């Protein structure tokens, strides 16, 4: 238990450092943004989550057709989108459906999970806010920052017992 908790604390500190590094002005960037194929990133995420979804009785439906290219750091974009997908998976403890699709310059991640009420929805990107028993509440705020730097914007629709839909639109 102690090792798991230390790993969790370490992960939280690493995420905080990553977030603070991006807010420092004038720092030379050893990994500058580049053109990233969103379709490739999404396919990699699907590969990463397939076994977990199978065990959790979550059906994955993907329609990655006309995925846009964006200028971003590939690893960061992967991290941001994977974080959103993992939140969707966590919202379906009894199984369900996860949809990942691209449509005219946007990525849509939709789940049939527990959903969120208006108060939770209004705070979901606030640092250190979480509805999870285990979590630091910084994953979605970091994801929002990464996506914003890539020229994107996240819109969320959710309702209790009806699931959640993330629309990530890029310029």
XYZ file of C-alpha atoms in Angstrom:
171
model
C 0.000 0.000 0.000
C 2.846 2.383 0.856
C 4.540 1.818 -2.494
C 1.281 2.484 -4.376
C 0.725 5.680 -2.404
C 4.295 6.840 -3.058
C 3.814 6.150 -6.770
C 0.610 8.203 -6.688
C 2.332 11.084 -4.897
C 5.244 10.920 -7.340
C 2.853 11.029 -10.292
C 1.078 14.056 -8.808
C 4.357 15.910 -8.281
C 5.508 15.102 -11.835
C 2.243 16.456 -13.234
C 2.559 19.635 -11.161
C 6.120 20.142 -12.361
C 5.017 19.583 -15.965
C 2.255 22.153 -15.557
C 4.557 24.709 -13.929
C 7.272 24.240 -16.575
C 4.806 25.251 -19.268
C 3.960 28.463 -17.509
C 7.597 29.593 -17.285
C 8.333 32.295 -19.834
C 11.574 32.452 -21.771
C 12.633 28.855 -21.133
C 14.274 27.106 -24.091
C 12.133 24.199 -25.263
C 14.130 20.991 -25.872
C 11.066 19.386 -27.508
C 9.388 22.004 -29.717
C 5.859 21.498 -31.082
C 5.535 19.776 -34.454
C 2.810 18.659 -36.862
C 0.949 15.753 -35.254
C -1.583 13.439 -36.923
C -4.450 13.191 -34.456
C -5.657 9.963 -36.053
C -2.368 8.230 -35.262
C -2.458 9.454 -31.662
C -6.040 8.218 -31.228
C -5.221 4.811 -32.715
C -2.319 4.499 -30.278
C -4.647 5.342 -27.390
C -7.120 2.682 -28.527
C -4.307 0.131 -28.583
C -3.240 1.188 -25.079
C -6.729 0.904 -23.578
C -8.061 -2.168 -25.389
C -7.086 -4.749 -22.760
C -8.356 -2.595 -19.883
C -11.668 -2.017 -21.654
C -12.035 -5.727 -22.382
C -11.593 -6.588 -18.720
C -13.989 -3.816 -17.668
C -16.675 -4.898 -20.183
C -16.406 -1.622 -22.068
C -17.100 -1.762 -25.782
C -14.939 0.584 -27.869
C -16.446 2.102 -31.013
C -13.983 4.134 -33.035
C -14.529 6.117 -36.209
C -11.302 7.898 -36.988
C -11.864 9.249 -40.471
C -10.776 12.789 -41.221
C -8.550 13.487 -38.239
C -6.896 16.881 -38.420
C -3.203 17.602 -38.059
C -2.325 19.913 -35.204
C 0.847 21.621 -34.093
C 1.715 20.223 -30.682
C 4.130 18.116 -28.712
C 3.065 14.576 -29.611
C 3.753 13.053 -26.162
C 1.836 15.818 -24.423
C -1.123 15.522 -26.781
C -1.150 11.755 -26.260
C -1.074 12.328 -22.495
C -3.943 14.843 -22.642
C -6.235 12.728 -24.805
C -5.397 9.548 -22.895
C -6.292 11.321 -19.653
C -9.725 12.221 -21.022
C -10.258 8.662 -22.269
C -9.184 7.202 -18.904
C -11.678 9.468 -17.133
C -14.384 8.083 -19.412
C -13.318 4.520 -18.630
C -13.306 5.261 -14.892
C -16.859 6.609 -15.205
C -18.079 3.160 -16.330
C -17.244 0.786 -13.452
C -20.017 -1.597 -14.498
C -19.117 -1.592 -18.187
C -20.575 0.405 -21.043
C -19.673 1.941 -24.386
C -16.800 4.256 -25.238
C -16.884 6.084 -28.541
C -13.841 7.805 -30.015
C -14.388 9.573 -33.308
C -13.118 12.374 -35.460
C -15.384 14.698 -37.359
C -14.463 17.835 -39.291
C -11.612 19.169 -37.216
C -12.692 17.782 -33.886
C -12.275 14.745 -31.680
C -15.278 13.382 -29.816
C -14.909 11.092 -26.806
C -18.257 9.862 -25.498
C -19.072 7.392 -22.737
C -22.199 5.805 -21.295
C -20.922 6.276 -17.763
C -22.276 7.796 -14.593
C -22.275 11.347 -15.953
C -21.877 14.577 -14.010
C -24.271 17.054 -12.460
C -24.080 20.803 -13.206
C -21.896 21.606 -10.187
C -19.372 18.859 -10.967
C -19.378 19.816 -14.623
C -18.641 23.468 -13.850
C -15.551 22.510 -11.795
C -14.162 19.576 -13.769
C -11.153 21.505 -15.125
C -10.333 23.189 -11.799
C -6.939 22.066 -10.466
C -7.252 19.700 -7.481
C -10.983 19.164 -7.955
C -11.938 15.507 -8.253
C -14.956 13.288 -7.791
C -12.780 10.190 -7.669
C -11.894 8.370 -4.498
C -8.307 8.098 -5.716
C -6.953 10.987 -7.699
C -5.336 14.364 -7.316
C -7.681 16.302 -9.574
C -5.035 17.733 -11.878
C -5.290 15.436 -14.905
C -8.083 17.287 -16.678
C -6.652 20.731 -15.911
C -3.341 19.646 -17.457
C -5.177 18.115 -20.432
C -7.062 21.369 -20.979
C -3.805 23.362 -20.894
C -2.069 21.026 -23.384
C -5.024 21.075 -25.767
C -5.272 24.870 -25.500
C -1.583 25.235 -26.439
C -2.268 23.039 -29.495
C -4.974 25.491 -30.608
C -7.839 23.413 -29.292
C -10.777 23.903 -27.002
C -12.653 21.309 -24.959
C -16.431 21.406 -24.659
C -18.187 18.979 -22.316
C -21.780 17.823 -22.120
C -22.871 15.532 -19.308
C -25.851 14.506 -17.251
C -26.173 12.094 -14.337
C -26.755 8.489 -15.502
C -26.554 9.589 -19.157
C -22.810 9.708 -19.722
C -20.387 12.388 -20.816
C -19.345 13.766 -24.204
C -16.042 15.583 -24.716
C -15.746 17.582 -27.963
C -12.228 18.774 -28.650
C -12.179 21.304 -31.463
C -8.996 22.492 -33.138
C -8.486 25.654 -35.187
